[in-house]
């Protein structure tokens, strides 16, 4: 270890930055997060620096750094991006025995500034001794993902509660309390403000002191169209912490694998016309587990608020006084339209888009076909494969143009994604070209001519 990591108290200490360009700006953005007294020496400072000086966030000296300026400073940054000027700054710092960093010059520097993940008061510093900045960035990106933005405020509020938490016995009990706070109850309460978080801490402590009364909770989580990379970070975290995961038949394996190893995974199979678990059974299962105090993830394809019978499940929870949250996901329409390189809305073509289902609990669903049949309309038709002939018939009956473009995207975002391009007239016949799996009908949209290569190849395989 050539560099020893420390966290330096900079409150009211002098930090000097020599330079007024990009390098100085980058350092200043970081340094302004501290409570240091910043002094910038630059003959031609960038406008941002002048602005910060006006706002009193730093002191600007419109001249070169002089020998005496350095005395008593905690740190000096040579950030002039000019070898001669940097050498001058370095000389002054060394002469005064002040710690020196020369930007982009590891050899001349006495200290280096690490890559930082800032969740104040939680700060993670990553150093590679200057050897692998790319690696440092990758680690930083990973940490940014795992440490939600709420970590900082939660840590600050949690800090003030440490004494109270000592009511819990040392070890496991206290650890469980804090992990419940940081990863479940805290992030949920934060949107309602700090006071709500403090109330939550009180309630949580109470609950942990009388452990068996811990309340269950249900998260309705959108799992997106299938590609695990299209999961939200929140969905990943919840899966990682769930006691019970209830999922539909089409939930992809790679997504289920994100669940905690100890979690109970329950399939509540549901397909359009195939064998399915009755809704009442699903409702009862969710209630049963939550009532036992479990953290339940009810995983739903795409976005949970679209064609997912969410309200029935929520009603069941409400009837039993069980708390829940809804975690949005990327809906199939977004993935399907991305696959064909188009937009769901476009200026001058369609200012609105309909998301509709071709069949409901009663059978084929009726809609305002006349409006949809007008030129330029766009609709994303869910669960439309078997109802395609019906939809086609209704639209043609209401004088839709037979050559209206229609695209069927099957398994959008999954490795076996396929795109079939047709027209309203050929829709029901062309559906034979679609592979098995969920399919979304994009009415009024054709794939963009110059599609990304991979997708064009896939299309040729099918047609
Ligand atoms: N809540 C889901 C929709 C549930 S209804 C969402 O927001 O996407 C189920 C229908 O969604 C399927 O019949 C199909 O029309 C569509 N669908 C879901 N995943 C899909 C995928 N990966 N590709 C194409 N269509 C999909």
Short mmCIF file of C-alpha atoms and ligand atoms in Angstrom, two decimals:
data_model
loop_
_atom_site.label_atom_id
_atom_site.label_comp_id
_atom_site.label_asym_id
_atom_site.label_seq_id
_atom_site.Cartn_x
_atom_site.Cartn_y
_atom_site.Cartn_z
CA UNK A 1 0.00 0.00 0.00
CA UNK A 2 1.81 3.11 -1.19
CA UNK A 3 -0.99 5.42 -0.16
CA UNK A 4 -2.63 5.25 3.24
CA UNK A 5 -6.36 6.08 3.16
CA UNK A 6 -7.56 8.54 5.79
CA UNK A 7 -10.56 10.87 6.10
CA UNK A 8 -9.20 14.34 6.73
CA UNK A 9 -11.11 16.87 8.86
CA UNK A 10 -11.10 19.97 6.67
CA UNK A 11 -13.53 22.15 8.55
CA UNK A 12 -12.28 25.77 8.27
CA UNK A 13 -8.88 24.65 7.10
CA UNK A 14 -7.36 26.27 4.07
CA UNK A 15 -7.27 24.30 0.83
CA UNK A 16 -5.56 25.89 -2.15
CA UNK A 17 -6.32 25.22 -5.78
CA UNK A 18 -3.99 26.77 -8.30
CA UNK A 19 -5.68 26.92 -11.72
CA UNK A 20 -8.99 28.00 -13.18
CA UNK A 21 -9.74 25.50 -15.94
CA UNK A 22 -11.35 22.06 -16.26
CA UNK A 23 -8.97 20.30 -13.84
CA UNK A 24 -9.54 22.94 -11.17
CA UNK A 25 -13.31 22.80 -11.72
CA UNK A 26 -13.35 19.03 -11.23
CA UNK A 27 -11.43 19.27 -7.94
CA UNK A 28 -13.51 22.21 -6.73
CA UNK A 29 -16.79 20.39 -7.28
CA UNK A 30 -15.56 17.75 -4.87
CA UNK A 31 -13.93 20.14 -2.42
CA UNK A 32 -17.04 22.29 -2.17
CA UNK A 33 -18.76 19.33 -0.49
CA UNK A 34 -16.41 19.84 2.46
CA UNK A 35 -16.32 22.68 4.97
CA UNK A 36 -12.82 23.78 3.95
CA UNK A 37 -11.92 27.42 3.29
CA UNK A 38 -11.18 27.20 -0.43
CA UNK A 39 -8.74 29.58 -2.07
CA UNK A 40 -8.42 29.54 -5.84
CA UNK A 41 -5.53 31.23 -7.65
CA UNK A 42 -6.22 31.83 -11.35
CA UNK A 43 -5.55 34.74 -13.70
CA UNK A 44 -8.39 33.68 -16.03
CA UNK A 45 -10.84 31.60 -14.00
CA UNK A 46 -13.75 29.73 -15.61
CA UNK A 47 -17.09 31.55 -15.20
CA UNK A 48 -18.30 28.88 -12.72
CA UNK A 49 -15.43 29.71 -10.40
CA UNK A 50 -16.17 33.43 -10.57
CA UNK A 51 -19.80 32.64 -9.83
CA UNK A 52 -18.91 30.45 -6.81
CA UNK A 53 -16.72 33.28 -5.54
CA UNK A 54 -19.65 35.69 -5.79
CA UNK A 55 -21.78 33.22 -3.87
CA UNK A 56 -19.15 33.13 -1.14
CA UNK A 57 -18.39 29.46 -1.62
CA UNK A 58 -14.71 30.12 -2.22
CA UNK A 59 -12.19 32.95 -2.28
CA UNK A 60 -10.88 33.83 -5.72
CA UNK A 61 -7.47 35.47 -6.26
CA UNK A 62 -7.08 36.63 -9.86
CA UNK A 63 -3.32 36.14 -9.92
CA UNK A 64 -0.71 33.41 -9.79
CA UNK A 65 -0.06 31.57 -6.55
CA UNK A 66 2.82 33.09 -4.56
CA UNK A 67 5.15 31.50 -2.07
CA UNK A 68 3.56 33.05 1.03
CA UNK A 69 -0.01 32.11 0.04
CA UNK A 70 0.68 28.51 0.89
CA UNK A 71 1.67 28.95 4.51
CA UNK A 72 -0.65 27.23 6.93
CA UNK A 73 -2.75 25.50 4.25
CA UNK A 74 -3.88 21.89 4.75
CA UNK A 75 -3.73 20.88 1.09
CA UNK A 76 -2.52 22.32 -2.17
CA UNK A 77 -3.74 21.26 -5.60
CA UNK A 78 -1.59 22.13 -8.60
CA UNK A 79 -4.32 22.22 -11.24
CA UNK A 80 -3.05 24.64 -13.87
CA UNK A 81 -2.74 21.91 -16.52
CA UNK A 82 0.58 23.46 -17.40
CA UNK A 83 3.87 21.77 -16.48
CA UNK A 84 5.74 24.98 -15.72
CA UNK A 85 2.99 26.48 -13.56
CA UNK A 86 2.34 23.16 -11.78
CA UNK A 87 6.06 22.84 -11.01
CA UNK A 88 5.97 26.33 -9.51
CA UNK A 89 3.00 25.46 -7.30
CA UNK A 90 4.67 22.20 -6.29
CA UNK A 91 7.80 24.10 -5.34
CA UNK A 92 5.85 26.50 -3.07
CA UNK A 93 3.96 23.65 -1.39
CA UNK A 94 7.08 21.64 -0.73
CA UNK A 95 8.95 24.65 0.58
CA UNK A 96 6.15 25.25 3.10
CA UNK A 97 5.71 21.56 3.92
CA UNK A 98 2.08 21.46 2.78
CA UNK A 99 0.61 18.28 1.32
CA UNK A 100 0.51 18.50 -2.45
CA UNK A 101 -1.46 17.00 -5.28
CA UNK A 102 -0.44 17.65 -8.86
CA UNK A 103 -3.40 16.84 -11.07
CA UNK A 104 -2.74 13.87 -13.35
CA UNK A 105 0.78 13.49 -12.05
CA UNK A 106 1.04 10.61 -9.63
CA UNK A 107 4.82 10.82 -9.26
CA UNK A 108 4.84 14.45 -8.18
CA UNK A 109 1.83 14.07 -5.86
CA UNK A 110 2.10 13.42 -2.16
CA UNK A 111 -1.56 12.47 -1.91
CA UNK A 112 -4.23 11.47 -4.40
CA UNK A 113 -7.96 12.07 -4.38
CA UNK A 114 -9.90 8.80 -4.50
CA UNK A 115 -13.05 8.08 -6.49
CA UNK A 116 -15.89 8.78 -4.10
CA UNK A 117 -19.39 7.46 -3.57
CA UNK A 118 -21.06 10.20 -1.62
CA UNK A 119 -23.97 9.30 0.64
CA UNK A 120 -23.00 11.82 3.29
CA UNK A 121 -22.40 10.99 6.13
CA UNK A 122 -21.56 7.67 4.49
CA UNK A 123 -18.59 8.12 2.17
CA UNK A 124 -16.88 5.34 0.27
CA UNK A 125 -13.46 6.14 -1.13
CA UNK A 126 -11.93 3.95 -3.82
CA UNK A 127 -8.25 4.06 -4.62
CA UNK A 128 -6.17 2.05 -7.06
CA UNK A 129 -2.85 3.85 -6.41
CA UNK A 130 -3.51 5.54 -9.73
CA UNK A 131 -3.01 2.21 -11.45
CA UNK A 132 -6.49 1.55 -12.83
CA UNK A 133 -8.84 4.53 -12.96
CA UNK A 134 -11.20 2.51 -15.19
CA UNK A 135 -11.47 -0.15 -12.50
CA UNK A 136 -12.07 2.50 -9.85
CA UNK A 137 -14.91 3.88 -11.96
CA UNK A 138 -16.43 0.41 -12.40
CA UNK A 139 -16.30 -0.26 -8.65
CA UNK A 140 -17.78 3.15 -8.02
CA UNK A 141 -20.64 2.44 -10.43
CA UNK A 142 -21.36 -0.84 -8.66
CA UNK A 143 -21.37 0.81 -5.28
CA UNK A 144 -23.61 3.61 -6.54
CA UNK A 145 -26.07 0.88 -7.51
CA UNK A 146 -25.96 -0.93 -4.20
CA UNK A 147 -26.10 2.16 -2.02
CA UNK A 148 -29.46 3.81 -2.71
CA UNK A 149 -29.61 7.60 -2.69
CA UNK A 150 -31.53 7.40 0.57
CA UNK A 151 -28.52 5.94 2.39
CA UNK A 152 -27.17 9.36 3.40
CA UNK A 153 -30.28 10.86 5.02
CA UNK A 154 -31.12 7.51 6.59
CA UNK A 155 -27.67 7.24 8.13
CA UNK A 156 -27.91 10.78 9.50
CA UNK A 157 -31.30 10.13 11.11
CA UNK A 158 -30.18 6.68 12.26
CA UNK A 159 -27.09 8.12 13.93
CA UNK A 160 -29.24 10.14 16.32
CA UNK A 161 -31.17 7.01 17.23
CA UNK A 162 -28.24 4.82 18.17
CA UNK A 163 -28.65 5.33 21.90
CA UNK A 164 -32.33 4.26 21.85
CA UNK A 165 -31.52 1.18 19.81
CA UNK A 166 -29.32 0.04 22.66
CA UNK A 167 -32.56 -1.09 24.31
CA UNK A 168 -32.16 -4.11 22.04
CA UNK A 169 -29.68 -6.77 23.06
CA UNK A 170 -26.26 -6.64 21.39
CA UNK A 171 -25.61 -8.67 18.26
CA UNK A 172 -28.21 -10.31 16.09
CA UNK A 173 -31.26 -8.46 17.47
CA UNK A 174 -29.66 -5.07 17.01
CA UNK A 175 -28.30 -5.94 13.58
CA UNK A 176 -31.74 -7.09 12.42
CA UNK A 177 -33.23 -3.85 13.65
CA UNK A 178 -30.76 -1.71 11.74
CA UNK A 179 -30.98 -3.75 8.57
CA UNK A 180 -34.76 -3.53 8.73
CA UNK A 181 -34.38 0.23 9.09
CA UNK A 182 -31.84 0.80 6.33
CA UNK A 183 -33.28 -1.58 3.78
CA UNK A 184 -37.02 -1.77 4.41
CA UNK A 185 -38.80 0.63 6.73
CA UNK A 186 -36.41 3.60 6.38
CA UNK A 187 -36.43 3.93 2.57
CA UNK A 188 -40.20 3.50 2.61
CA UNK A 189 -40.74 6.29 5.13
CA UNK A 190 -38.22 8.76 3.69
CA UNK A 191 -40.46 10.16 0.92
CA UNK A 192 -42.80 11.40 3.69
CA UNK A 193 -40.02 13.41 5.29
CA UNK A 194 -37.57 13.12 8.14
CA UNK A 195 -40.22 13.28 10.85
CA UNK A 196 -41.88 10.22 9.33
CA UNK A 197 -38.55 8.40 9.40
CA UNK A 198 -38.14 9.20 13.09
CA UNK A 199 -41.67 7.93 13.80
CA UNK A 200 -40.82 4.81 11.83
CA UNK A 201 -37.72 4.26 13.93
CA UNK A 202 -39.82 4.46 17.09
CA UNK A 203 -42.38 2.02 15.72
CA UNK A 204 -39.70 -0.27 14.36
CA UNK A 205 -37.90 -0.40 17.67
CA UNK A 206 -41.15 -1.16 19.42
CA UNK A 207 -41.78 -3.95 16.91
CA UNK A 208 -38.31 -5.40 17.37
CA UNK A 209 -38.59 -5.27 21.13
CA UNK A 210 -41.74 -7.36 20.81
CA UNK A 211 -40.49 -9.25 17.82
CA UNK A 212 -43.35 -11.59 17.05
CA UNK A 213 -45.64 -8.61 16.39
CA UNK A 214 -43.59 -7.55 13.38
CA UNK A 215 -45.88 -6.44 10.55
CA UNK A 216 -45.81 -8.09 7.17
CA UNK A 217 -45.49 -5.98 4.07
CA UNK A 218 -46.25 -6.54 0.41
CA UNK A 219 -44.36 -4.99 -2.49
CA UNK A 220 -46.04 -5.24 -5.88
CA UNK A 221 -42.98 -5.26 -8.04
CA UNK A 222 -42.87 -4.81 -11.80
CA UNK A 223 -40.34 -7.25 -13.22
CA UNK A 224 -40.19 -5.57 -16.63
CA UNK A 225 -40.52 -7.34 -19.97
CA UNK A 226 -38.03 -10.12 -19.24
CA UNK A 227 -34.48 -8.87 -19.62
CA UNK A 228 -33.03 -8.84 -16.07
CA UNK A 229 -31.09 -5.69 -17.00
CA UNK A 230 -34.41 -3.92 -17.38
CA UNK A 231 -35.33 -4.51 -13.75
CA UNK A 232 -35.29 -1.43 -11.57
CA UNK A 233 -32.66 -1.20 -8.85
CA UNK A 234 -35.48 -1.17 -6.35
CA UNK A 235 -36.90 -4.41 -7.72
CA UNK A 236 -33.47 -6.03 -7.39
CA UNK A 237 -33.11 -4.90 -3.81
CA UNK A 238 -36.58 -6.08 -2.83
CA UNK A 239 -36.00 -9.48 -4.42
CA UNK A 240 -32.77 -9.71 -2.53
CA UNK A 241 -34.58 -9.18 0.77
CA UNK A 242 -37.95 -10.85 0.34
CA UNK A 243 -39.07 -13.65 2.61
CA UNK A 244 -41.64 -14.79 0.08
CA UNK A 245 -41.83 -14.20 -3.68
CA UNK A 246 -45.08 -14.89 -5.53
CA UNK A 247 -44.57 -14.90 -9.28
CA UNK A 248 -46.48 -15.55 -12.48
CA UNK A 249 -45.74 -18.39 -14.82
CA UNK A 250 -43.87 -16.25 -17.33
CA UNK A 251 -41.39 -14.81 -14.84
CA UNK A 252 -37.94 -15.43 -16.34
CA UNK A 253 -35.54 -17.66 -14.41
CA UNK A 254 -32.66 -15.13 -14.30
CA UNK A 255 -34.95 -12.71 -12.48
CA UNK A 256 -36.16 -15.30 -9.98
CA UNK A 257 -32.55 -16.16 -9.26
CA UNK A 258 -32.10 -12.70 -7.80
CA UNK A 259 -34.29 -13.72 -4.88
CA UNK A 260 -32.60 -14.44 -1.57
CA UNK A 261 -31.54 -18.07 -1.24
CA UNK A 262 -33.70 -18.54 1.85
CA UNK A 263 -36.78 -16.98 0.23
CA UNK A 264 -39.87 -19.08 -0.41
CA UNK A 265 -40.73 -18.90 -4.12
CA UNK A 266 -44.32 -19.63 -5.05
CA UNK A 267 -45.56 -19.85 -8.61
CA UNK A 268 -49.08 -18.61 -9.06
CA UNK A 269 -49.35 -19.63 -12.70
CA UNK A 270 -51.34 -17.41 -14.98
CA UNK A 271 -51.61 -17.52 -18.73
CA UNK A 272 -54.12 -15.91 -21.03
CA UNK A 273 -56.22 -18.95 -21.79
CA UNK A 274 -54.15 -21.73 -20.25
CA UNK A 275 -54.23 -23.28 -16.81
CA UNK A 276 -54.25 -20.61 -14.16
CA UNK A 277 -54.42 -20.13 -10.43
CA UNK A 278 -57.76 -18.52 -9.54
CA UNK A 279 -57.37 -14.89 -8.49
CA UNK A 280 -58.95 -15.60 -5.11
CA UNK A 281 -56.26 -18.19 -4.38
CA UNK A 282 -53.54 -15.69 -5.24
CA UNK A 283 -55.14 -13.04 -3.03
CA UNK A 284 -55.41 -15.51 -0.18
CA UNK A 285 -51.76 -16.58 -0.53
CA UNK A 286 -50.48 -13.00 -0.41
CA UNK A 287 -52.59 -12.23 2.64
CA UNK A 288 -51.59 -15.44 4.38
CA UNK A 289 -47.87 -14.79 4.14
CA UNK A 290 -48.03 -11.07 4.92
CA UNK A 291 -50.26 -11.76 7.93
CA UNK A 292 -47.50 -13.99 9.29
CA UNK A 293 -45.12 -11.02 9.20
CA UNK A 294 -43.35 -11.89 5.94
CA UNK A 295 -41.86 -9.32 3.57
CA UNK A 296 -43.66 -10.41 0.43
CA UNK A 297 -42.73 -9.55 -3.14
CA UNK A 298 -45.60 -10.01 -5.54
CA UNK A 299 -43.74 -10.05 -8.83
CA UNK A 300 -45.69 -9.01 -11.87
CA UNK A 301 -44.54 -8.90 -15.50
CA UNK A 302 -43.90 -5.47 -17.01
CA UNK A 303 -45.49 -2.77 -14.91
CA UNK A 304 -47.74 -4.00 -12.11
CA UNK A 305 -50.37 -1.36 -12.78
CA UNK A 306 -51.13 -2.55 -16.31
CA UNK A 307 -53.44 -5.48 -16.96
CA UNK A 308 -52.24 -7.25 -13.86
CA UNK A 309 -55.36 -7.39 -11.68
CA UNK A 310 -53.46 -5.35 -9.16
CA UNK A 311 -56.52 -3.72 -7.62
CA UNK A 312 -58.05 -7.03 -6.65
CA UNK A 313 -54.89 -7.98 -4.79
CA UNK A 314 -54.68 -4.58 -3.12
CA UNK A 315 -58.32 -4.82 -2.05
CA UNK A 316 -57.58 -8.13 -0.38
CA UNK A 317 -54.68 -6.58 1.52
CA UNK A 318 -56.64 -3.51 2.53
CA UNK A 319 -59.43 -5.72 3.84
CA UNK A 320 -56.87 -7.32 6.16
CA UNK A 321 -55.12 -4.08 7.11
CA UNK A 322 -51.85 -5.09 5.44
CA UNK A 323 -49.53 -2.36 4.18
CA UNK A 324 -48.15 -2.41 0.65
CA UNK A 325 -46.25 -0.44 -1.97
CA UNK A 326 -46.19 -0.45 -5.76
CA UNK A 327 -42.85 -0.55 -7.53
CA UNK A 328 -43.17 0.38 -11.21
CA UNK A 329 -41.58 -1.65 -13.97
CA UNK A 330 -40.95 -1.26 -17.68
CA UNK A 331 -44.07 -2.28 -19.51
CA UNK A 332 -44.12 -4.57 -22.56
CA UNK A 333 -45.16 -1.70 -24.85
CA UNK A 334 -41.96 0.19 -24.03
CA UNK A 335 -39.81 -2.86 -24.71
CA UNK A 336 -41.66 -3.77 -27.90
CA UNK A 337 -41.47 -0.31 -29.42
CA UNK A 338 -37.77 -0.11 -28.50
CA UNK A 339 -37.26 -3.37 -30.40
CA UNK A 340 -38.51 -1.80 -33.62
CA UNK A 341 -36.63 1.47 -33.18
CA UNK A 342 -39.77 3.58 -32.98
CA UNK A 343 -41.44 5.96 -30.56
CA UNK A 344 -44.84 5.36 -29.07
CA UNK A 345 -45.72 8.97 -29.79
CA UNK A 346 -44.42 11.23 -32.52
CA UNK A 347 -45.02 14.87 -33.29
CA UNK A 348 -47.32 15.19 -36.27
CA UNK A 349 -48.26 11.50 -36.28
CA UNK A 350 -49.91 10.62 -32.99
CA UNK A 351 -50.11 12.75 -29.89
CA UNK A 352 -51.64 9.94 -27.95
CA UNK A 353 -51.20 6.22 -27.67
CA UNK A 354 -53.64 3.64 -26.35
CA UNK A 355 -52.66 0.73 -24.19
CA UNK A 356 -55.41 -1.81 -24.50
CA UNK A 357 -56.13 -5.43 -23.86
CA UNK A 358 -57.81 -7.51 -26.48
CA UNK A 359 -59.54 -9.74 -24.00
CA UNK A 360 -60.81 -9.38 -20.48
CA UNK A 361 -62.38 -11.74 -17.97
CA UNK A 362 -65.56 -11.90 -20.05
CA UNK A 363 -63.84 -12.75 -23.35
CA UNK A 364 -62.87 -10.42 -26.19
CA UNK A 365 -62.82 -6.83 -25.03
CA UNK A 366 -64.75 -4.16 -26.88
CA UNK A 367 -63.29 -0.73 -27.47
CA UNK A 368 -63.92 2.51 -29.26
CA UNK A 369 -62.92 0.93 -32.58
CA UNK A 370 -64.16 3.85 -34.63
CA UNK A 371 -61.67 6.27 -33.06
CA UNK A 372 -58.86 3.76 -33.32
CA UNK A 373 -59.67 3.14 -37.00
CA UNK A 374 -58.93 6.77 -37.92
CA UNK A 375 -55.62 7.36 -39.74
CA UNK A 376 -52.45 7.82 -37.71
CA UNK A 377 -53.64 6.12 -34.51
CA UNK A 378 -51.23 4.04 -32.48
CA UNK A 379 -52.13 1.36 -29.97
CA UNK A 380 -50.22 -1.24 -27.99
CA UNK A 381 -52.46 -4.27 -27.77
CA UNK A 382 -51.72 -6.58 -24.85
CA UNK A 383 -52.81 -10.21 -24.76
CA UNK A 384 -53.79 -9.77 -28.38
CA UNK A 385 -52.57 -12.92 -30.09
CA UNK A 386 -55.72 -14.98 -29.86
CA UNK A 387 -57.94 -11.97 -30.25
CA UNK A 388 -56.10 -10.76 -33.34
CA UNK A 389 -58.76 -11.87 -35.79
CA UNK A 390 -61.42 -10.19 -33.69
CA UNK A 391 -59.45 -6.93 -33.44
CA UNK A 392 -58.71 -7.01 -37.15
CA UNK A 393 -62.38 -7.58 -38.00
CA UNK A 394 -63.59 -4.77 -35.75
CA UNK A 395 -61.10 -2.25 -37.10
CA UNK A 396 -61.74 -3.09 -40.75
CA UNK A 397 -65.48 -2.90 -40.08
CA UNK A 398 -64.94 0.65 -38.85
CA UNK A 399 -63.11 1.53 -42.06
CA UNK A 400 -59.51 1.33 -40.89
CA UNK A 401 -57.15 1.24 -43.90
CA UNK A 402 -56.22 -2.39 -44.65
CA UNK A 403 -52.61 -1.32 -45.23
CA UNK A 404 -52.27 0.23 -41.76
CA UNK A 405 -48.89 -0.98 -40.47
CA UNK A 406 -49.00 -3.51 -37.65
CA UNK A 407 -46.02 -5.10 -35.92
CA UNK A 408 -46.11 -8.05 -33.58
CA UNK A 409 -43.23 -8.23 -31.12
CA UNK A 410 -42.93 -11.52 -29.28
CA UNK A 411 -40.74 -12.04 -26.23
CA UNK A 412 -39.66 -8.40 -26.28
CA UNK A 413 -36.27 -7.83 -24.62
CA UNK A 414 -35.67 -11.58 -24.19
CA UNK A 415 -33.03 -13.59 -26.05
CA UNK A 416 -35.75 -15.11 -28.27
CA UNK A 417 -37.30 -11.76 -29.19
CA UNK A 418 -38.92 -11.74 -32.62
CA UNK A 419 -40.48 -9.06 -34.74
CA UNK A 420 -43.12 -9.74 -37.39
CA UNK A 421 -44.02 -6.88 -39.66
CA UNK A 422 -47.44 -6.97 -41.29
CA UNK A 423 -50.48 -4.86 -42.10
CA UNK A 424 -53.94 -4.83 -40.66
CA UNK A 425 -55.11 -6.92 -43.64
CA UNK A 426 -52.51 -9.66 -43.12
CA UNK A 427 -52.39 -9.59 -39.32
CA UNK A 428 -54.22 -12.75 -38.42
CA UNK A 429 -52.49 -14.82 -41.11
CA UNK A 430 -49.03 -13.47 -40.27
CA UNK A 431 -49.45 -14.35 -36.62
CA UNK A 432 -48.54 -17.92 -37.57
CA UNK A 433 -45.00 -16.60 -38.03
CA UNK A 434 -44.78 -15.61 -34.37
CA UNK A 435 -43.01 -17.94 -32.01
CA UNK A 436 -44.52 -19.01 -28.69
CA UNK A 437 -44.40 -16.60 -25.78
CA UNK A 438 -46.00 -13.31 -24.86
CA UNK A 439 -46.62 -11.03 -27.81
CA UNK A 440 -47.53 -7.41 -28.10
CA UNK A 441 -49.31 -6.03 -31.15
CA UNK A 442 -48.22 -2.55 -32.11
CA UNK A 443 -51.04 -1.15 -34.19
CA UNK A 444 -50.13 1.75 -36.48
CA UNK A 445 -46.37 1.23 -36.27
CA UNK A 446 -43.89 -0.46 -38.61
CA UNK A 447 -40.28 -1.17 -37.69
CA UNK A 448 -37.95 1.67 -38.60
CA UNK A 449 -36.25 0.95 -41.93
CA UNK A 450 -32.69 0.91 -40.65
CA UNK A 451 -33.03 -1.34 -37.64
CA UNK A 452 -30.01 -2.25 -35.56
CA UNK A 453 -28.38 -5.31 -37.16
CA UNK A 454 -29.17 -7.92 -34.59
CA UNK A 455 -32.85 -7.20 -34.69
CA UNK A 456 -33.01 -7.24 -38.48
CA UNK A 457 -31.38 -10.65 -38.49
CA UNK A 458 -33.90 -11.93 -36.02
CA UNK A 459 -36.67 -10.69 -38.21
CA UNK A 460 -35.34 -12.51 -41.23
CA UNK A 461 -35.16 -15.72 -39.26
CA UNK A 462 -38.85 -15.50 -38.65
CA UNK A 463 -40.16 -14.33 -42.02
N1 LIG B 1 -48.20 -5.86 -16.71
C1 LIG B 1 -47.68 -6.33 -17.97
C2 LIG B 1 -48.77 -6.83 -18.88
C3 LIG B 1 -49.47 -8.04 -18.36
S1 LIG B 1 -50.61 -8.68 -19.50
C4 LIG B 1 -46.87 -5.22 -18.63
O1 LIG B 1 -46.89 -4.08 -18.17
O2 LIG B 1 -46.19 -5.50 -19.61
C5 LIG B 1 -49.64 -9.87 -20.35
C6 LIG B 1 -49.40 -9.42 -21.78
O3 LIG B 1 -48.34 -8.49 -21.81
C7 LIG B 1 -48.99 -10.51 -22.72
O4 LIG B 1 -50.08 -11.22 -23.23
C8 LIG B 1 -48.31 -9.70 -23.82
O5 LIG B 1 -49.26 -9.09 -24.65
C9 LIG B 1 -47.64 -8.60 -23.02
N2 LIG B 1 -46.24 -8.92 -22.72
C10 LIG B 1 -45.68 -9.13 -21.53
N3 LIG B 1 -44.35 -9.34 -21.64
C11 LIG B 1 -44.07 -9.28 -22.96
C12 LIG B 1 -42.88 -9.40 -23.72
N4 LIG B 1 -41.69 -9.64 -23.16
N5 LIG B 1 -42.96 -9.25 -25.06
C13 LIG B 1 -44.15 -9.00 -25.65
N6 LIG B 1 -45.29 -8.86 -24.98
C14 LIG B 1 -45.27 -9.00 -23.65
#
